[in-house]
Amino acid sequence: MAPTDTTDRAAGEPLLGLDHRFVRDLPGLYDPWQAAPAPEPRLVLLNESLAAELGRDPAVLASDEGVSLLVGATVEPGSQPVAMAYAGHQFGNYSPLLGDGRALLLGEVTDAAGRMRDVHLKGSGRTRFSRGGDGKAVLGPMLREYVIGEAMHALGIPTTRALAVVATGERVLRERALPGALLVRVASSHLRVGTFQYAASTGDHELLRRLADHAIARHHPHAAGADVPALELFRSVVDTQARLVAQWMLVGFVHGVMNTDNTTISGETIDYGPCAFMDRVDPGTVFSSIDHGGRYAYGNQPRVLQWNLARLAEALLPLIDDDASRAVELATEVLTSFDGRYRRAWVDGMTAKLAISGGAADGTSDVEAFVDAVPSMLAAQRVDHTGFFRALSAVARGDDEPARSLFADPTVFDAWRPTWQALVAGRDTGAIAMALDRANPVYIPRNHLVEDALDAATEGDLAPVHRLLAAVTDPFVERAGFEAYAAPGPEGAPFRTFCGT
Ligand code: AMP
Ligand code: MG
């Protein structure tokens, strides 16, 4: 790590240039707080491309001064670190007060494109919201959040991202003593459905209104001019979240802990805890060790999201209409539109993955019926989700084998292929294959490789994490030497992920 600041930053110029708009706008929704000291901070990963996106110099962030700022040891003028308050339904049960139990919002930066982005610390020590927790985070899960977030970003899926992982030099007790770490997270905001639930629960109408205004200004500005801004805000969140969950489904992503406090108002994916990517298609896929009932199984995600959005609607009702039954009626109509919005996003995504979009048959009911039948076929055949779609470009070029060999019964593929080819027919084969390779990643963070890389990192070897990042941050371009990253994990004992990280 560079010990000195070698850049041409003017003396006294703030390094991050943090604002504190959330703090200004929303007293009542946070506690001013400071990060617990990190005894021996050591930068483990710095996201140089994200730093560039933020218009910040990576070399400056990697300097001693930069790291001190990243771990919350120094607080820039303009920054006012706070622990945010929120409520939330966890596995369907309401907790009136969750909040940042091990995290702090440092403030907001304006990125190189002029957008406002939160800078947030995860693992920064106990707060008023910690309940029984120690307020800490450990290296493996923070690297996991970094890797999965970068993979999602590279797949074109809206997500919070990690700017850095910093080891604290502390040992943190989990099932055993593990290296402590902090994640520096960048998000378009940390407003959650649970933030609205909390604000609504205070009974302070003005606070709720200020929160809605803040959310509208930051994420859904067109709603400001609507007849009923809160209703338009709701419609816009329903739309952006419907499109988000469709994208998860299209890549086989299982979030694993879709509590209302982990559902954003921005439409970004947040909180990569027990999440993982599905290999062989199965709507019942559950990775989280605590999701006993399969509430957050792969195939349940759209329905659960709509349930979470119903909780947002409830919180917004007082802003929608003074007449409670009229407010319910208006909100229900918008909530009901979720199905159509999700469906459109999913069908569009599937037709792109199958290179049917733009074809002669595009938009016909035949296409919809064809697309609808694909997931059940893949599930019945236990086909690797990512591998199947990627193999279609080979099929388009005349080589069936990479796709065919993924089927338990290859004759099922043989029967399917001519129907598919009839739908994409009439266009140049090379163009179809290229379109397929642009829509279907070859590399996703395969569970067994993520685990191996995190285990190695915990033992001090970061090379596998760097190699995994190299694969998943350029997921559509097949490269020699990365074959292992394209293959599903071994079949056998189901892969498990753990919360309480
Ligand atoms: P999450 O599962 O990360 O979405 O967290 C759910 C809630 O538990 C949030 O209120 C977190 O702040 C809190 N939490 C998670 N881990 C810890 C921890 N180690 N110490 C204190 N609070 C925690
Ligand atoms: Mg959370």
Short mmCIF file of C-alpha atoms and ligand atoms in Angstrom, two decimals:
data_model
loop_
_atom_site.label_atom_id
_atom_site.label_comp_id
_atom_site.label_asym_id
_atom_site.label_seq_id
_atom_site.Cartn_x
_atom_site.Cartn_y
_atom_site.Cartn_z
CA MET A 1 0.00 0.00 0.00
CA ALA A 2 1.39 3.42 -0.90
CA PRO A 3 2.39 5.12 2.35
CA THR A 4 2.13 8.60 0.90
CA ASP A 5 -0.28 10.52 -1.21
CA THR A 6 1.48 10.88 -4.55
CA THR A 7 -1.28 12.63 -6.44
CA ASP A 8 -1.77 16.26 -7.27
CA ARG A 9 -4.73 16.75 -4.97
CA ALA A 10 -4.65 20.28 -3.63
CA ALA A 11 -3.60 20.62 0.00
CA GLY A 12 -6.59 20.60 2.30
CA GLU A 13 -8.98 19.40 -0.41
CA PRO A 14 -11.24 16.69 1.01
CA LEU A 15 -10.41 13.23 -0.18
CA LEU A 16 -13.91 11.89 -0.69
CA GLY A 17 -15.83 15.14 -0.54
CA LEU A 18 -18.77 13.74 1.41
CA ASP A 19 -22.06 15.53 1.83
CA HIS A 20 -24.70 14.63 4.44
CA ARG A 21 -27.98 15.17 2.70
CA PHE A 22 -29.75 12.22 4.34
CA VAL A 23 -28.78 13.70 7.71
CA ARG A 24 -30.03 17.15 6.73
CA ASP A 25 -33.29 15.92 5.27
CA LEU A 26 -34.29 13.23 7.70
CA PRO A 27 -33.68 13.85 11.39
CA GLY A 28 -35.58 11.14 13.23
CA LEU A 29 -34.27 8.37 10.97
CA TYR A 30 -30.75 8.01 12.34
CA ASP A 31 -28.35 8.24 15.26
CA PRO A 32 -25.12 10.21 14.86
CA TRP A 33 -22.43 7.64 15.50
CA GLN A 34 -18.80 6.82 14.96
CA ALA A 35 -16.98 3.72 13.78
CA ALA A 36 -15.24 1.51 16.32
CA PRO A 37 -11.45 1.75 15.97
CA ALA A 38 -9.80 -0.73 13.62
CA PRO A 39 -6.52 -1.59 15.38
CA GLU A 40 -4.44 -2.39 12.29
CA PRO A 41 -6.30 -1.47 9.12
CA ARG A 42 -4.95 -3.08 5.98
CA LEU A 43 -6.46 -2.54 2.56
CA VAL A 44 -7.37 -5.94 1.10
CA LEU A 45 -9.23 -4.94 -2.07
CA LEU A 46 -9.80 -1.58 -3.66
CA ASN A 47 -12.25 -1.28 -6.53
CA GLU A 48 -10.31 0.93 -8.92
CA SER A 49 -12.99 1.05 -11.59
CA LEU A 50 -15.61 2.11 -9.06
CA ALA A 51 -13.20 4.70 -7.65
CA ALA A 52 -12.84 6.07 -11.17
CA GLU A 53 -16.63 6.09 -11.57
CA LEU A 54 -16.82 8.13 -8.40
CA GLY A 55 -14.16 10.46 -9.79
CA ARG A 56 -11.82 9.60 -6.91
CA ASP A 57 -8.16 8.70 -7.31
CA PRO A 58 -7.51 5.08 -6.28
CA ALA A 59 -3.95 5.94 -5.23
CA VAL A 60 -5.31 8.50 -2.80
CA LEU A 61 -7.84 6.05 -1.40
CA ALA A 62 -5.06 3.48 -0.94
CA SER A 63 -2.86 5.92 0.98
CA ASP A 64 -2.73 5.81 4.78
CA GLU A 65 -4.93 8.88 4.86
CA GLY A 66 -7.39 7.26 2.46
CA VAL A 67 -7.60 4.02 4.42
CA SER A 68 -8.12 5.93 7.64
CA LEU A 69 -11.08 7.59 6.00
CA LEU A 70 -12.40 4.34 4.56
CA VAL A 71 -12.49 2.70 8.00
CA GLY A 72 -14.19 5.70 9.56
CA ALA A 73 -11.21 6.60 11.79
CA THR A 74 -11.05 10.08 10.33
CA VAL A 75 -14.15 12.00 9.49
CA GLU A 76 -13.96 14.58 6.71
CA PRO A 77 -15.53 17.97 7.09
CA GLY A 78 -18.98 17.63 5.53
CA SER A 79 -19.40 14.03 6.60
CA GLN A 80 -21.62 13.17 9.54
CA PRO A 81 -21.60 9.40 10.08
CA VAL A 82 -24.91 7.97 11.23
CA ALA A 83 -26.49 4.63 11.95
CA MET A 84 -29.74 4.56 9.99
CA ALA A 85 -32.98 3.44 11.61
CA TYR A 86 -35.32 1.07 9.84
CA ALA A 87 -37.85 -1.62 10.58
CA GLY A 88 -38.59 -4.72 8.58
CA HIS A 89 -40.28 -8.01 8.03
CA GLN A 90 -37.73 -10.78 8.44
CA PHE A 91 -39.02 -14.08 7.07
CA GLY A 92 -42.49 -12.59 7.33
CA ASN A 93 -42.19 -11.48 10.97
CA TYR A 94 -42.26 -7.79 11.73
CA SER A 95 -39.43 -6.21 13.71
CA PRO A 96 -40.34 -2.63 14.62
CA LEU A 97 -36.69 -1.61 14.99
CA LEU A 98 -33.80 -3.11 13.05
CA GLY A 99 -31.47 -0.37 11.84
CA ASP A 100 -27.74 -0.35 11.16
CA GLY A 101 -26.54 -2.75 13.83
CA ARG A 102 -23.07 -2.97 12.35
CA ALA A 103 -23.01 -0.29 9.71
CA LEU A 104 -22.78 3.46 9.25
CA LEU A 105 -23.68 5.85 6.50
CA LEU A 106 -20.63 8.10 6.05
CA GLY A 107 -22.41 10.41 3.64
CA GLU A 108 -22.96 10.98 -0.04
CA VAL A 109 -20.58 11.74 -2.88
CA THR A 110 -21.37 13.11 -6.31
CA ASP A 111 -19.86 10.74 -8.84
CA ALA A 112 -18.15 11.60 -12.12
CA ALA A 113 -21.51 11.45 -13.92
CA GLY A 114 -23.11 13.82 -11.42
CA ARG A 115 -25.11 11.15 -9.59
CA MET A 116 -25.40 11.09 -5.83
CA ARG A 117 -24.05 7.89 -4.24
CA ASP A 118 -24.00 6.79 -0.60
CA VAL A 119 -20.74 5.74 1.00
CA HIS A 120 -21.46 3.27 3.76
CA LEU A 121 -19.39 1.12 6.11
CA LYS A 122 -20.36 -2.41 7.04
CA GLY A 123 -18.70 -4.00 10.07
CA SER A 124 -18.03 -0.70 11.83
CA GLY A 125 -18.97 -1.75 15.37
CA ARG A 126 -21.92 -1.79 17.70
CA THR A 127 -24.67 0.82 17.56
CA ARG A 128 -27.97 1.38 19.32
CA PHE A 129 -29.44 -1.05 16.77
CA SER A 130 -27.05 -3.95 17.42
CA ARG A 131 -29.34 -5.94 19.71
CA GLY A 132 -27.29 -9.06 20.60
CA GLY A 133 -24.80 -8.65 17.76
CA ASP A 134 -21.15 -7.65 18.02
CA GLY A 135 -21.35 -5.02 15.28
CA LYS A 136 -18.51 -6.68 13.39
CA ALA A 137 -17.99 -8.34 10.05
CA VAL A 138 -15.44 -10.90 8.96
CA LEU A 139 -13.26 -11.06 5.90
CA GLY A 140 -14.84 -13.98 3.99
CA PRO A 141 -18.40 -12.62 3.84
CA MET A 142 -17.21 -9.08 3.04
CA LEU A 143 -15.16 -10.41 0.12
CA ARG A 144 -18.20 -12.40 -0.90
CA GLU A 145 -20.29 -9.23 -1.02
CA TYR A 146 -17.54 -7.56 -3.06
CA VAL A 147 -17.30 -10.42 -5.57
CA ILE A 148 -21.03 -11.03 -6.03
CA GLY A 149 -21.77 -7.30 -6.30
CA GLU A 150 -19.13 -6.89 -9.01
CA ALA A 151 -20.46 -9.95 -10.83
CA MET A 152 -24.00 -8.55 -10.74
CA HIS A 153 -22.78 -5.18 -11.96
CA ALA A 154 -20.91 -6.81 -14.85
CA LEU A 155 -24.08 -8.75 -15.72
CA GLY A 156 -25.87 -5.42 -16.04
CA ILE A 157 -28.00 -5.89 -12.92
CA PRO A 158 -28.58 -2.83 -10.69
CA THR A 159 -26.63 -3.32 -7.49
CA THR A 160 -24.85 -1.72 -4.61
CA ARG A 161 -21.09 -2.17 -5.03
CA ALA A 162 -18.05 -2.48 -2.83
CA LEU A 163 -15.45 0.25 -3.05
CA ALA A 164 -13.07 -1.54 -0.70
CA VAL A 165 -12.57 -4.31 1.79
CA VAL A 166 -10.27 -3.41 4.67
CA ALA A 167 -9.03 -5.95 7.20
CA THR A 168 -9.24 -4.49 10.69
CA GLY A 169 -6.44 -6.49 12.30
CA GLU A 170 -8.93 -7.85 14.84
CA ARG A 171 -10.02 -11.44 15.31
CA VAL A 172 -13.81 -11.74 15.39
CA LEU A 173 -15.49 -14.70 16.98
CA ARG A 174 -17.89 -16.61 14.76
CA GLU A 175 -17.95 -20.42 14.75
CA ARG A 176 -14.23 -19.79 15.28
CA ALA A 177 -12.02 -16.70 15.49
CA LEU A 178 -11.85 -15.13 12.03
CA PRO A 179 -10.13 -12.06 10.57
CA GLY A 180 -12.29 -8.96 11.03
CA ALA A 181 -12.99 -6.71 8.07
CA LEU A 182 -14.96 -3.71 6.89
CA LEU A 183 -16.77 -3.33 3.61
CA VAL A 184 -17.00 0.13 2.12
CA ARG A 185 -20.23 0.03 0.17
CA VAL A 186 -21.45 2.43 -2.49
CA ALA A 187 -25.16 2.57 -3.22
CA SER A 188 -27.46 4.98 -4.98
CA SER A 189 -29.00 5.11 -1.50
CA HIS A 190 -29.67 2.94 1.52
CA LEU A 191 -33.39 3.69 1.60
CA ARG A 192 -35.29 0.46 2.06
CA VAL A 193 -38.89 -0.63 2.28
CA GLY A 194 -38.04 -1.00 5.98
CA THR A 195 -37.09 2.69 6.17
CA PHE A 196 -40.65 3.55 5.14
CA GLN A 197 -42.08 0.99 7.53
CA TYR A 198 -40.12 2.60 10.36
CA ALA A 199 -41.11 6.16 9.41
CA ALA A 200 -44.77 5.15 9.12
CA SER A 201 -44.65 3.40 12.50
CA THR A 202 -43.61 6.61 14.26
CA GLY A 203 -46.99 8.11 13.36
CA ASP A 204 -45.14 11.30 12.39
CA HIS A 205 -46.84 12.20 9.13
CA GLU A 206 -44.35 14.96 8.37
CA LEU A 207 -41.40 12.58 8.77
CA LEU A 208 -43.02 10.13 6.38
CA ARG A 209 -43.64 12.91 3.89
CA ARG A 210 -40.05 14.13 4.13
CA LEU A 211 -38.84 10.58 3.53
CA ALA A 212 -41.05 10.22 0.46
CA ASP A 213 -39.86 13.59 -0.86
CA HIS A 214 -36.23 12.60 -0.30
CA ALA A 215 -36.76 9.26 -2.07
CA ILE A 216 -38.58 10.92 -4.97
CA ALA A 217 -35.87 13.52 -5.44
CA ARG A 218 -33.12 10.92 -5.40
CA HIS A 219 -34.62 8.02 -7.31
CA HIS A 220 -37.95 8.75 -8.92
CA PRO A 221 -37.92 12.49 -9.67
CA HIS A 222 -40.76 12.32 -12.21
CA ALA A 223 -43.11 11.44 -9.30
CA ALA A 224 -42.72 14.95 -7.88
CA GLY A 225 -45.01 16.36 -10.55
CA ALA A 226 -47.69 13.65 -10.26
CA ASP A 227 -51.18 14.30 -8.85
CA VAL A 228 -50.36 12.01 -5.95
CA PRO A 229 -46.56 11.90 -5.68
CA ALA A 230 -46.53 9.07 -3.10
CA LEU A 231 -48.66 6.90 -5.37
CA GLU A 232 -46.39 7.61 -8.31
CA LEU A 233 -43.37 6.86 -6.12
CA PHE A 234 -44.94 3.54 -5.28
CA ARG A 235 -45.66 2.80 -8.94
CA SER A 236 -42.09 3.61 -9.84
CA VAL A 237 -40.65 1.38 -7.09
CA VAL A 238 -42.96 -1.45 -8.15
CA ASP A 239 -41.73 -1.09 -11.70
CA THR A 240 -38.03 -0.88 -10.93
CA GLN A 241 -38.20 -3.77 -8.46
CA ALA A 242 -40.23 -5.92 -10.87
CA ARG A 243 -37.54 -5.40 -13.48
CA LEU A 244 -34.82 -6.14 -10.93
CA VAL A 245 -36.25 -9.47 -9.80
CA ALA A 246 -36.79 -10.45 -13.45
CA GLN A 247 -33.09 -9.91 -14.00
CA TRP A 248 -32.28 -12.10 -10.99
CA MET A 249 -34.47 -14.85 -12.39
CA LEU A 250 -32.86 -14.60 -15.82
CA VAL A 251 -29.36 -15.21 -14.44
CA GLY A 252 -30.39 -17.76 -11.80
CA PHE A 253 -29.60 -15.53 -8.82
CA VAL A 254 -31.06 -16.44 -5.44
CA HIS A 255 -30.90 -13.51 -3.00
CA GLY A 256 -31.66 -15.68 -0.02
CA VAL A 257 -32.81 -13.05 2.45
CA MET A 258 -35.46 -10.92 0.80
CA ASN A 259 -36.62 -9.27 3.99
CA THR A 260 -38.27 -5.88 3.60
CA ASP A 261 -35.17 -4.23 5.06
CA ASN A 262 -33.20 -5.74 2.18
CA THR A 263 -35.51 -4.37 -0.52
CA THR A 264 -34.36 -0.99 -1.80
CA ILE A 265 -36.33 2.01 -2.97
CA SER A 266 -33.73 2.61 -5.69
CA GLY A 267 -34.20 -0.80 -7.31
CA GLU A 268 -30.64 -1.89 -6.60
CA THR A 269 -29.81 -5.33 -5.23
CA ILE A 270 -28.55 -5.01 -1.66
CA ASP A 271 -27.11 -7.17 1.12
CA TYR A 272 -25.27 -10.11 -0.33
CA GLY A 273 -25.45 -12.46 2.62
CA PRO A 274 -26.62 -15.98 1.92
CA CYS A 275 -27.11 -15.33 -1.81
CA ALA A 276 -25.80 -17.66 -4.49
CA PHE A 277 -26.29 -18.55 -8.14
CA MET A 278 -28.25 -21.63 -9.08
CA ASP A 279 -26.42 -24.21 -11.18
CA ARG A 280 -28.95 -26.90 -12.15
CA VAL A 281 -32.40 -25.42 -12.63
CA ASP A 282 -34.78 -26.06 -9.77
CA PRO A 283 -37.42 -23.51 -8.68
CA GLY A 284 -37.07 -24.83 -5.13
CA THR A 285 -33.39 -23.90 -4.93
CA VAL A 286 -32.53 -22.61 -1.45
CA PHE A 287 -28.98 -21.98 -0.30
CA SER A 288 -29.50 -20.23 3.02
CA SER A 289 -29.12 -22.49 6.02
CA ILE A 290 -31.81 -20.56 7.90
CA ASP A 291 -34.45 -20.54 5.14
CA HIS A 292 -36.08 -23.75 6.37
CA GLY A 293 -39.44 -23.15 4.73
CA GLY A 294 -37.98 -22.13 1.39
CA ARG A 295 -39.68 -18.74 1.63
CA TYR A 296 -36.89 -17.20 -0.43
CA ALA A 297 -36.39 -20.10 -2.86
CA TYR A 298 -35.43 -19.20 -6.44
CA GLY A 299 -38.92 -19.68 -7.84
CA ASN A 300 -40.62 -17.73 -5.03
CA GLN A 301 -38.67 -14.52 -5.53
CA PRO A 302 -41.16 -12.57 -7.67
CA ARG A 303 -44.03 -13.42 -5.32
CA VAL A 304 -42.03 -12.51 -2.23
CA LEU A 305 -40.99 -9.25 -3.79
CA GLN A 306 -44.61 -8.37 -4.45
CA TRP A 307 -45.35 -9.19 -0.81
CA ASN A 308 -42.58 -6.81 0.25
CA LEU A 309 -44.00 -4.13 -2.03
CA ALA A 310 -47.38 -4.57 -0.33
CA ARG A 311 -45.62 -3.67 2.93
CA LEU A 312 -44.28 -0.52 1.23
CA ALA A 313 -47.80 0.31 0.07
CA GLU A 314 -49.10 0.01 3.64
CA ALA A 315 -46.43 2.41 4.86
CA LEU A 316 -47.28 4.92 2.13
CA LEU A 317 -51.08 4.84 2.58
CA PRO A 318 -51.29 7.98 4.75
CA LEU A 319 -49.60 9.94 1.94
CA ILE A 320 -51.78 8.50 -0.80
CA ASP A 321 -55.22 9.63 0.34
CA ASP A 322 -56.81 10.93 3.52
CA ASP A 323 -59.63 8.50 2.89
CA ALA A 324 -58.06 5.22 4.00
CA SER A 325 -60.20 2.96 1.85
CA ARG A 326 -59.55 5.12 -1.22
CA ALA A 327 -55.81 4.96 -0.45
CA VAL A 328 -55.97 1.16 -0.26
CA GLU A 329 -57.88 1.01 -3.53
CA LEU A 330 -55.31 3.18 -5.34
CA ALA A 331 -52.32 1.32 -3.90
CA THR A 332 -53.84 -2.08 -4.65
CA GLU A 333 -54.30 -1.17 -8.27
CA VAL A 334 -50.60 -0.32 -8.55
CA LEU A 335 -49.55 -3.40 -6.60
CA THR A 336 -51.59 -5.56 -8.95
CA SER A 337 -49.66 -4.12 -11.88
CA PHE A 338 -46.56 -5.91 -10.54
CA ASP A 339 -47.48 -9.15 -12.34
CA GLY A 340 -47.66 -7.53 -15.76
CA ARG A 341 -44.50 -5.50 -15.21
CA TYR A 342 -42.57 -8.55 -14.04
CA ARG A 343 -43.92 -10.65 -16.86
CA ARG A 344 -42.93 -8.13 -19.52
CA ALA A 345 -39.42 -7.82 -18.13
CA TRP A 346 -39.00 -11.58 -17.87
CA VAL A 347 -40.38 -12.36 -21.34
CA ASP A 348 -38.23 -9.61 -22.86
CA GLY A 349 -35.20 -11.00 -21.08
CA MET A 350 -35.94 -14.57 -22.13
CA THR A 351 -36.48 -13.65 -25.75
CA ALA A 352 -33.10 -11.87 -25.66
CA LYS A 353 -31.46 -14.91 -24.04
CA LEU A 354 -32.92 -17.08 -26.80
CA ALA A 355 -32.23 -14.52 -29.56
CA ILE A 356 -35.89 -14.58 -30.48
CA SER A 357 -36.32 -10.85 -29.90
CA GLY A 358 -36.18 -8.94 -33.12
CA GLY A 359 -37.13 -12.06 -35.03
CA ALA A 360 -40.17 -12.40 -37.22
CA ALA A 361 -42.04 -14.17 -34.44
CA ASP A 362 -41.26 -11.54 -31.81
CA GLY A 363 -44.20 -10.60 -29.63
CA THR A 364 -46.50 -13.36 -30.76
CA SER A 365 -48.31 -15.65 -28.34
CA ASP A 366 -46.39 -18.58 -29.86
CA VAL A 367 -43.20 -17.02 -28.63
CA GLU A 368 -44.61 -16.47 -25.16
CA ALA A 369 -45.78 -20.06 -24.91
CA PHE A 370 -42.41 -21.28 -26.14
CA VAL A 371 -40.51 -19.13 -23.66
CA ASP A 372 -42.78 -20.17 -20.81
CA ALA A 373 -41.99 -23.82 -21.39
CA VAL A 374 -38.21 -23.40 -21.18
CA PRO A 375 -37.72 -23.23 -17.37
CA SER A 376 -39.81 -26.33 -16.72
CA MET A 377 -37.93 -28.23 -19.39
CA LEU A 378 -34.59 -27.22 -17.86
CA ALA A 379 -35.82 -28.12 -14.38
CA ALA A 380 -37.13 -31.52 -15.43
CA GLN A 381 -33.77 -32.23 -17.05
CA ARG A 382 -31.63 -30.77 -14.21
CA VAL A 383 -29.81 -28.63 -16.76
CA ASP A 384 -27.19 -26.08 -15.70
CA HIS A 385 -28.93 -22.70 -16.16
CA THR A 386 -25.92 -20.61 -17.19
CA GLY A 387 -24.33 -23.39 -19.23
CA PHE A 388 -27.49 -24.03 -21.24
CA PHE A 389 -28.08 -20.50 -22.43
CA ARG A 390 -24.41 -19.98 -23.19
CA ALA A 391 -24.27 -23.20 -25.20
CA LEU A 392 -26.99 -21.91 -27.54
CA SER A 393 -24.47 -19.89 -29.54
CA ALA A 394 -22.68 -23.14 -30.38
CA VAL A 395 -26.02 -24.64 -31.40
CA ALA A 396 -26.65 -21.64 -33.64
CA ARG A 397 -23.27 -22.30 -35.28
CA GLY A 398 -24.22 -25.93 -35.87
CA ASP A 399 -22.73 -27.69 -32.83
CA ASP A 400 -25.47 -29.16 -30.63
CA GLU A 401 -23.23 -31.06 -28.29
CA PRO A 402 -22.40 -28.40 -25.64
CA ALA A 403 -26.15 -27.89 -25.00
CA ARG A 404 -27.33 -31.43 -25.68
CA SER A 405 -24.86 -32.98 -23.22
CA LEU A 406 -26.34 -30.92 -20.35
CA PHE A 407 -29.66 -32.80 -20.57
CA ALA A 408 -30.32 -35.89 -18.51
CA ASP A 409 -32.16 -37.15 -21.59
CA PRO A 410 -30.55 -35.55 -24.67
CA THR A 411 -33.52 -36.49 -26.86
CA VAL A 412 -35.50 -33.81 -25.01
CA PHE A 413 -33.06 -31.27 -26.37
CA ASP A 414 -33.28 -32.84 -29.85
CA ALA A 415 -37.03 -32.36 -29.81
CA TRP A 416 -36.76 -28.76 -28.58
CA ARG A 417 -34.06 -27.50 -30.95
CA PRO A 418 -36.03 -27.39 -34.24
CA THR A 419 -38.82 -25.33 -32.64
CA TRP A 420 -36.29 -22.88 -31.29
CA GLN A 421 -34.46 -22.68 -34.60
CA ALA A 422 -37.70 -22.03 -36.42
CA LEU A 423 -38.22 -19.01 -34.16
CA VAL A 424 -34.76 -17.55 -34.81
CA ALA A 425 -34.67 -18.51 -38.50
CA GLY A 426 -34.22 -16.03 -41.27
CA ARG A 427 -31.31 -14.17 -39.76
CA ASP A 428 -27.57 -14.48 -40.22
CA THR A 429 -26.20 -17.33 -38.11
CA GLY A 430 -23.14 -15.38 -37.02
CA ALA A 431 -25.27 -12.45 -35.91
CA ILE A 432 -27.55 -14.76 -33.93
CA ALA A 433 -24.61 -16.42 -32.22
CA MET A 434 -23.13 -13.05 -31.32
CA ALA A 435 -26.45 -11.82 -29.95
CA LEU A 436 -26.69 -14.97 -27.83
CA ASP A 437 -23.19 -14.49 -26.44
CA ARG A 438 -23.99 -10.90 -25.55
CA ALA A 439 -27.12 -11.95 -23.66
CA ASN A 440 -25.81 -15.06 -21.91
CA PRO A 441 -22.82 -14.94 -19.57
CA VAL A 442 -20.23 -17.66 -19.65
CA TYR A 443 -18.94 -16.85 -16.15
CA ILE A 444 -21.00 -16.43 -13.00
CA PRO A 445 -19.63 -16.77 -9.46
CA ARG A 446 -19.92 -20.52 -9.14
CA ASN A 447 -20.57 -21.45 -5.53
CA HIS A 448 -17.76 -23.92 -5.03
CA LEU A 449 -15.22 -21.51 -6.55
CA VAL A 450 -16.48 -18.63 -4.41
CA GLU A 451 -16.10 -20.79 -1.30
CA ASP A 452 -12.60 -21.92 -2.30
CA ALA A 453 -11.53 -18.34 -3.00
CA LEU A 454 -12.90 -17.03 0.32
CA ASP A 455 -11.30 -19.86 2.27
CA ALA A 456 -7.95 -19.11 0.66
CA ALA A 457 -8.36 -15.38 1.42
CA THR A 458 -9.13 -16.14 5.05
CA GLU A 459 -5.83 -18.04 5.15
CA GLY A 460 -4.05 -15.04 3.62
CA ASP A 461 -3.96 -16.00 -0.08
CA LEU A 462 -5.86 -13.49 -2.22
CA ALA A 463 -4.83 -14.90 -5.59
CA PRO A 464 -7.99 -17.03 -6.07
CA VAL A 465 -10.22 -14.02 -5.25
CA HIS A 466 -8.40 -11.93 -7.86
CA ARG A 467 -8.75 -14.69 -10.44
CA LEU A 468 -12.44 -15.15 -9.66
CA LEU A 469 -12.94 -11.40 -10.00
CA ALA A 470 -11.15 -11.47 -13.35
CA ALA A 471 -13.62 -14.11 -14.56
CA VAL A 472 -16.87 -12.63 -13.27
CA THR A 473 -16.18 -8.96 -14.02
CA ASP A 474 -15.96 -9.77 -17.75
CA PRO A 475 -18.65 -12.42 -17.87
CA PHE A 476 -19.61 -12.44 -21.53
CA VAL A 477 -16.16 -12.93 -23.06
CA GLU A 478 -14.91 -16.50 -23.03
CA ARG A 479 -11.22 -16.73 -22.27
CA ALA A 480 -8.67 -19.55 -22.30
CA GLY A 481 -7.58 -20.62 -18.84
CA PHE A 482 -10.95 -19.85 -17.24
CA GLU A 483 -12.68 -23.13 -18.14
CA ALA A 484 -13.27 -24.08 -14.49
CA TYR A 485 -15.24 -20.86 -13.99
CA ALA A 486 -17.74 -21.88 -16.65
CA ALA A 487 -18.61 -25.27 -15.16
CA PRO A 488 -21.23 -26.05 -12.52
CA GLY A 489 -20.20 -27.40 -9.15
CA PRO A 490 -20.20 -31.09 -8.40
CA GLU A 491 -23.62 -32.61 -7.91
CA GLY A 492 -24.12 -34.06 -4.48
CA ALA A 493 -24.69 -32.46 -1.10
CA PRO A 494 -26.63 -29.21 -1.62
CA PHE A 495 -24.58 -26.06 -1.33
CA ARG A 496 -25.29 -24.08 1.88
CA THR A 497 -24.75 -20.46 2.75
CA PHE A 498 -24.91 -18.86 6.17
CA CYS A 499 -26.42 -15.69 7.57
CA GLY A 500 -25.18 -14.10 10.76
CA THR A 501 -22.06 -13.25 8.86
P1 AMP B 1 -28.75 -8.36 7.38
O1 AMP B 1 -29.05 -9.82 7.55
O2 AMP B 1 -27.30 -8.07 7.09
O3 AMP B 1 -29.66 -7.70 6.43
O4 AMP B 1 -29.01 -7.72 8.81
C1 AMP B 1 -30.25 -7.73 9.47
C2 AMP B 1 -30.16 -6.91 10.73
O5 AMP B 1 -29.24 -7.51 11.66
C3 AMP B 1 -29.68 -5.48 10.54
O6 AMP B 1 -30.36 -4.69 11.47
C4 AMP B 1 -28.22 -5.58 10.85
O7 AMP B 1 -27.67 -4.35 11.24
C5 AMP B 1 -28.21 -6.59 11.99
N1 AMP B 1 -26.94 -7.32 12.12
C6 AMP B 1 -26.44 -8.29 11.30
N2 AMP B 1 -25.25 -8.73 11.75
C7 AMP B 1 -24.96 -8.04 12.88
C8 AMP B 1 -23.88 -8.03 13.81
N3 AMP B 1 -22.83 -8.84 13.68
N4 AMP B 1 -23.95 -7.17 14.85
C9 AMP B 1 -25.00 -6.35 15.01
N5 AMP B 1 -26.04 -6.30 14.18
C10 AMP B 1 -26.05 -7.13 13.12
MG MG B 2 -29.84 -5.97 5.64
#
